XYZ file of C-alpha atoms in Angstrom:
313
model
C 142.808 -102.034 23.516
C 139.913 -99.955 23.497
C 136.111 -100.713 23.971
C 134.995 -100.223 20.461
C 137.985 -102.285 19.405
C 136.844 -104.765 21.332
C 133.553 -104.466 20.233
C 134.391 -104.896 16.698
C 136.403 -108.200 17.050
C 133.529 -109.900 18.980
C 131.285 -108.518 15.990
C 133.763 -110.142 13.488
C 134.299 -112.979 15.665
C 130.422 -113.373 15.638
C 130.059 -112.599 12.234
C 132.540 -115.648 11.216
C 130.705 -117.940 13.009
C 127.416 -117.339 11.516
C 129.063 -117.341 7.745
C 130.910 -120.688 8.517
C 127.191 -122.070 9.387
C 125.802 -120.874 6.345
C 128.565 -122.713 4.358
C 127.378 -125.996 6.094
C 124.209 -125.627 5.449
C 124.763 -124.518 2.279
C 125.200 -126.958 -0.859
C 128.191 -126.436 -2.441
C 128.260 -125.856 -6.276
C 130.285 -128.644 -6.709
C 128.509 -131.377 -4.848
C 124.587 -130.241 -6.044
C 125.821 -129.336 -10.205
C 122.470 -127.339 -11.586
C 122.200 -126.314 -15.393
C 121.938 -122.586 -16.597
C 118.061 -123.266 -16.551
C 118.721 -123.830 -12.658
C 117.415 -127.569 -13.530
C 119.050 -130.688 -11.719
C 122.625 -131.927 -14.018
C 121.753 -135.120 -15.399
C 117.814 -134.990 -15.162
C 117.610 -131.611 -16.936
C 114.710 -131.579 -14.783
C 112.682 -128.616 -12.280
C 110.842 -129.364 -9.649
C 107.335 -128.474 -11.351
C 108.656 -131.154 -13.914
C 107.563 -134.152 -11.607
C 104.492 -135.545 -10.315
C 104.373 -137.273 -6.900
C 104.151 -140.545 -8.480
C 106.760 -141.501 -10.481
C 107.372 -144.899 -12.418
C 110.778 -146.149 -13.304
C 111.482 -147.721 -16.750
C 115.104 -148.896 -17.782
C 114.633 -147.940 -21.324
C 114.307 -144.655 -22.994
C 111.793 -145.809 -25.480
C 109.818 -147.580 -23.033
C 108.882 -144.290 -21.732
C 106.237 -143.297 -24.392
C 104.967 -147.171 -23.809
C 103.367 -145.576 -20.797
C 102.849 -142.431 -21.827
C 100.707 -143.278 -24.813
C 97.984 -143.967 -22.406
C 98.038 -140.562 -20.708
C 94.750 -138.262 -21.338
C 97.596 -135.643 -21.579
C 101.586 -134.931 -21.458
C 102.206 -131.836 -19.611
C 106.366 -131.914 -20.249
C 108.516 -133.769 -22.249
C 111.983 -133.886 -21.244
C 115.436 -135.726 -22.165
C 119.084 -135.634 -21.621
C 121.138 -138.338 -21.884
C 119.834 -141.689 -21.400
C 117.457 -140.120 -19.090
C 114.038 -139.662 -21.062
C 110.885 -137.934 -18.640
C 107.210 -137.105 -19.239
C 104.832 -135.811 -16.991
C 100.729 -135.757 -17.657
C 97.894 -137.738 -16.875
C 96.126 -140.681 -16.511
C 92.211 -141.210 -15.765
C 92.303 -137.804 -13.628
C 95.831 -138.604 -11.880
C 98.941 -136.910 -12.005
C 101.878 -139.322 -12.739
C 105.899 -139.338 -14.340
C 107.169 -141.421 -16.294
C 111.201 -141.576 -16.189
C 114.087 -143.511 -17.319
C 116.332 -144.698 -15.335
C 118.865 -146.471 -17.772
C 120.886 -149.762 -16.743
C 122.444 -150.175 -13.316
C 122.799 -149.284 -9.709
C 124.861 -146.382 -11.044
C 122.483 -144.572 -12.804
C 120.317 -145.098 -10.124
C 122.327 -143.190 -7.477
C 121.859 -140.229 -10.143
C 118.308 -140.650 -10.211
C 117.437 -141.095 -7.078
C 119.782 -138.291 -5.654
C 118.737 -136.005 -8.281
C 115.016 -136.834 -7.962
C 115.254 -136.158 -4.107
C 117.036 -132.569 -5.069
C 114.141 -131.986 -6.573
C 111.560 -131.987 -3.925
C 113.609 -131.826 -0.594
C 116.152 -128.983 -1.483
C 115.000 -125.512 -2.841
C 117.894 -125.430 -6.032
C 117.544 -121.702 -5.336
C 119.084 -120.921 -1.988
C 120.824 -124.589 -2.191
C 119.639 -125.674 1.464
C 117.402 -128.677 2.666
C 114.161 -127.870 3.447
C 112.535 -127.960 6.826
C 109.610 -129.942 5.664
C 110.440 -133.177 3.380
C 108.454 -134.365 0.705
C 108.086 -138.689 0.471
C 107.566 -139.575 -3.201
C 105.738 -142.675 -4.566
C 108.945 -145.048 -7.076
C 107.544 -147.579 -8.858
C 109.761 -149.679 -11.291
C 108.896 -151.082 -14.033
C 110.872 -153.563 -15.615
C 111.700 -157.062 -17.118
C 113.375 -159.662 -15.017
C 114.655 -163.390 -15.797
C 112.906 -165.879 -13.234
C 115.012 -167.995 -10.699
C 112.159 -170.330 -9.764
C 110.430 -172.817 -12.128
C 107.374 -172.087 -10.965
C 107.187 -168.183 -11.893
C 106.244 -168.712 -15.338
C 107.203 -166.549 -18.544
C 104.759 -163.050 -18.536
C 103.959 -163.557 -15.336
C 103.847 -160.486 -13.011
C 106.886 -160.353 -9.702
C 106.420 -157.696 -6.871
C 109.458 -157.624 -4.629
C 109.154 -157.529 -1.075
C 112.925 -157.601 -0.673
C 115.792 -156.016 -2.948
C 118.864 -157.734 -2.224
C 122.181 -155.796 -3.423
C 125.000 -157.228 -5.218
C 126.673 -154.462 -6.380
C 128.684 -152.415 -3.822
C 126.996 -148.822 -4.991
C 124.705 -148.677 -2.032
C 127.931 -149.260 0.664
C 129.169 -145.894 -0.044
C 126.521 -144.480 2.504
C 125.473 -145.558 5.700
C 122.910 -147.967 5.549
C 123.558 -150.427 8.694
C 120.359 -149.350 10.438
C 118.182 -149.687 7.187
C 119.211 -153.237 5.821
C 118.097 -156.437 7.109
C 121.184 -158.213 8.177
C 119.850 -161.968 9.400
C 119.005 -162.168 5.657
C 121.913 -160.903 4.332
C 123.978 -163.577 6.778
C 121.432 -166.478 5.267
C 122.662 -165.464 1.941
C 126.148 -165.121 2.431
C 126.001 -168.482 4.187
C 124.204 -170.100 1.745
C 126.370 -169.104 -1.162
C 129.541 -169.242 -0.056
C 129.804 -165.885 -1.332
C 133.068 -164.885 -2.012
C 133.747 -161.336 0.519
C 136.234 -159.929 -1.839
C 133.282 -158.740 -3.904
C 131.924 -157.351 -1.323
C 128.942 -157.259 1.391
C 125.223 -158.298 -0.244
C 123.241 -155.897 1.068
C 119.086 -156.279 1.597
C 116.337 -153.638 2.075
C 112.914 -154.248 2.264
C 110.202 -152.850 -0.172
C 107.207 -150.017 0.699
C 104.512 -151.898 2.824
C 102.447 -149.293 1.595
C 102.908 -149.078 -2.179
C 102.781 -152.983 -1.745
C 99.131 -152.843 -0.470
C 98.070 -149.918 -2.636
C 99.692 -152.143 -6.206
C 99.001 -155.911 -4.834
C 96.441 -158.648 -6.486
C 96.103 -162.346 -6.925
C 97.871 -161.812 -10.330
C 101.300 -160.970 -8.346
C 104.032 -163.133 -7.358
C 105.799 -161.411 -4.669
C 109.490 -162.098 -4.794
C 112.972 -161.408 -3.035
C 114.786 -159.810 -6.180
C 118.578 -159.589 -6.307
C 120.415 -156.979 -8.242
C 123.245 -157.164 -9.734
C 125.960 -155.001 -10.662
C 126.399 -156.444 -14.770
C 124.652 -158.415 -17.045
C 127.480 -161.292 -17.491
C 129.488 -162.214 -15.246
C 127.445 -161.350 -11.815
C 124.462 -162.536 -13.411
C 126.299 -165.690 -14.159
C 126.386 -165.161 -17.725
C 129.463 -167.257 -19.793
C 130.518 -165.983 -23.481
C 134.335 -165.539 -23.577
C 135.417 -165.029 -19.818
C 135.596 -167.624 -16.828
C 133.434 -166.288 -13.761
C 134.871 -166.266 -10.241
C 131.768 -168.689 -9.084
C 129.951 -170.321 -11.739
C 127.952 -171.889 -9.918
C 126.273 -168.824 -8.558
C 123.051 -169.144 -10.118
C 122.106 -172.956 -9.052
C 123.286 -171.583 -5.214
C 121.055 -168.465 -5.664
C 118.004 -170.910 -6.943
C 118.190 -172.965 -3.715
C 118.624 -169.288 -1.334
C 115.362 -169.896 1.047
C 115.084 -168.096 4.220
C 112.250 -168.448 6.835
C 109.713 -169.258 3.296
C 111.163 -166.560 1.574
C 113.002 -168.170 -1.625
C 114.823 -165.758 -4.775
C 112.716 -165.418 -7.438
C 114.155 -163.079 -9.599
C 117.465 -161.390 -11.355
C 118.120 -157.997 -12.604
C 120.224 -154.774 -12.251
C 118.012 -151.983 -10.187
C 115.597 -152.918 -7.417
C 118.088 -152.945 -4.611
C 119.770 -149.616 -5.271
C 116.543 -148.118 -5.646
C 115.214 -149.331 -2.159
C 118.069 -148.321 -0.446
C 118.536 -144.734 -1.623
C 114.672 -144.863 -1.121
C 114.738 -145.731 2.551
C 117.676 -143.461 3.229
C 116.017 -140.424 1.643
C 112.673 -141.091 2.935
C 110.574 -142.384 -0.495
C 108.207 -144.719 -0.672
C 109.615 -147.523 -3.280
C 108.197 -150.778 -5.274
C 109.493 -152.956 -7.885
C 107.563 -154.654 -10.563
C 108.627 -156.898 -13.175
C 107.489 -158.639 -16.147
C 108.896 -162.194 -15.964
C 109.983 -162.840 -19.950
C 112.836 -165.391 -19.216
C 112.549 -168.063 -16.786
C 116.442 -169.196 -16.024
C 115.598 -172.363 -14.406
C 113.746 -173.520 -17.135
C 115.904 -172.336 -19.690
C 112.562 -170.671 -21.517
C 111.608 -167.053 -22.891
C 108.956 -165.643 -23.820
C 106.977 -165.964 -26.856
C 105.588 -162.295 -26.944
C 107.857 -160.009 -23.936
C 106.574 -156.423 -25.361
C 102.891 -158.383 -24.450
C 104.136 -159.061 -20.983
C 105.424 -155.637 -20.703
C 102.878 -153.708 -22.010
C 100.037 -156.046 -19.434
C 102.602 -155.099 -16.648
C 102.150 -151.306 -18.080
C 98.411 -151.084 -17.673
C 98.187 -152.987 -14.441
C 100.425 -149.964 -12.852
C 98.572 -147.475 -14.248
C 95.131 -148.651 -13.705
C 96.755 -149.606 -9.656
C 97.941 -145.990 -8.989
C 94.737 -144.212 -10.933
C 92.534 -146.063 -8.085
């Protein structure tokens, strides 16, 4: 075999190599799915579509809610179930997005949201420098405790996962496992639904959104709105007395105080992709109590301008 022979397979040989890293570091077509606009799938979104703030609503039409307050709207965009409007508010730049109901749609918001910022859609690779963004949700939550009245306010410290979602990626060295032990303990909880799962709230957005107003709470999330929320209309529930074991949950002070069906997907995809994440809710049903409230679009709507007036600081 001759030199330049030679030369030429070691050049193809070379050549190989470098176009089998590119793949890798490449995002396949398949796995990152971008419009004809180049926008994200689902989101319908581009990067200069969202502010570094961002607050979470479940509802579509709790969007403008928020928005109505805005000095201006710079976009206004919608696909699906997911509604978003950029613009702002006393001088700061902030989104409003929906997330619609479930750890589910949260994985596509969150994953999609993080496309945004920390992958240039253009050349499909991560970049080298990552941008953290600031989640806050905004929703409305049924009470556990008796003392966290109707239209009061709950931060959550803690997001503890009931849903199975968040096990599809590797989260062992994110979630705090002497809590979830407590709770599995405690409950008796039945393994064949799988693993709770807890993840801890942003210190920071805590300080930066906290007040004497606040109840801060260990939230659990649940996959449904019957059944694992231990909810009875037709069908028999595996444990029904789920609820009553959750109520009495206390670990070193820290007691459940609320139920609902996003806060612990949205801190773990949070922590794994490096975002900053805080849920707030608007207590307008108190379970132990058996009450509701009188006026809940009040109670939302206080929650609302307590955010905005927080992050505008």
């Amino acid at each position: 075999m001759s030199c330049l022979v030679i030369e030429l397979s070691i050049i193809n040989y070379q050549l190989s190599i470098i176009n089998y890293q590119l793949s890798i570091k490449m995002i396949a077509s398949s796995e990152l799915i971008l419009n004809p606009d180049g926008s994200v799938y689902h989101l319908n979104l581009l990067p200069e579509h969202i502010a570094n703030d961002i607050i979470f609503v479940g509802d579509q039409n709790r969007v403008e809610k928020i928005t109505k307050h805005f000095d201006k709207i710079e976009c206004s965009q919608q696909k699906r179930e997911f509604k978003t409007q950029t613009g702002i508010y006393k001088g700061k730049r902030i989104t409003v997005m929906s997330s619609g109901i479930g750890p589910d749609n949260i994985d596509i918001v969150m994953n999609e949201l993080d496309a945004l910022v920390n992958i240039d859609l253009k050349t499909r690779e991560i970049k080298e420098e990552l941008t953290s963004l600031n989640i806050i949700r905004i929703g409305t939550s049924g009470s556990l405790q008796a003392d966290i009245p109707c239209d009061s306010f709950v931060m959550s410290q803690y997001g503890l996962g009931l849903d199975n979602m968040l096990r599809s990626y590797l989260i062992d060295e994110i979630s705090e496992k002497a809590m979830e032990e407590a709770f599995i303990a405690q409950t008796n909880w039945d393994m064949k639904k799988g693993r709770p799962y807890v993840i801890k709230g942003s210190e920071t957005l805590e300080k930066r959104l906290e007040s004497n107003k606040i109840f801060k709470g260990f939230t659990g999330t649940a996959g449904g709105f019957y059944g694992p929320q231990g909810r009875v209309l037709r069908l028999n529930i595996q444990d029904p007395e789920l609820n009553s074991k959750m109520d009495q949950f206390e670990y070193e002070g820290i007691k459940m105080t609320n139920l609902e069906m996003e806060t612990g997907a949205i801190y773990g995809l949070g922590k794994l992709l490096g975002h900053e994440c805080l849920s707030l809710n608007a207590i307008i049903a108190n379970r132990a109590t058996g009450t509701f409230s009188e006026d809940p679009y009040k109670a939302v709507d206080a929650l609302i301008e307590y955010t905005l007036d927080k992050l505008a600081e």
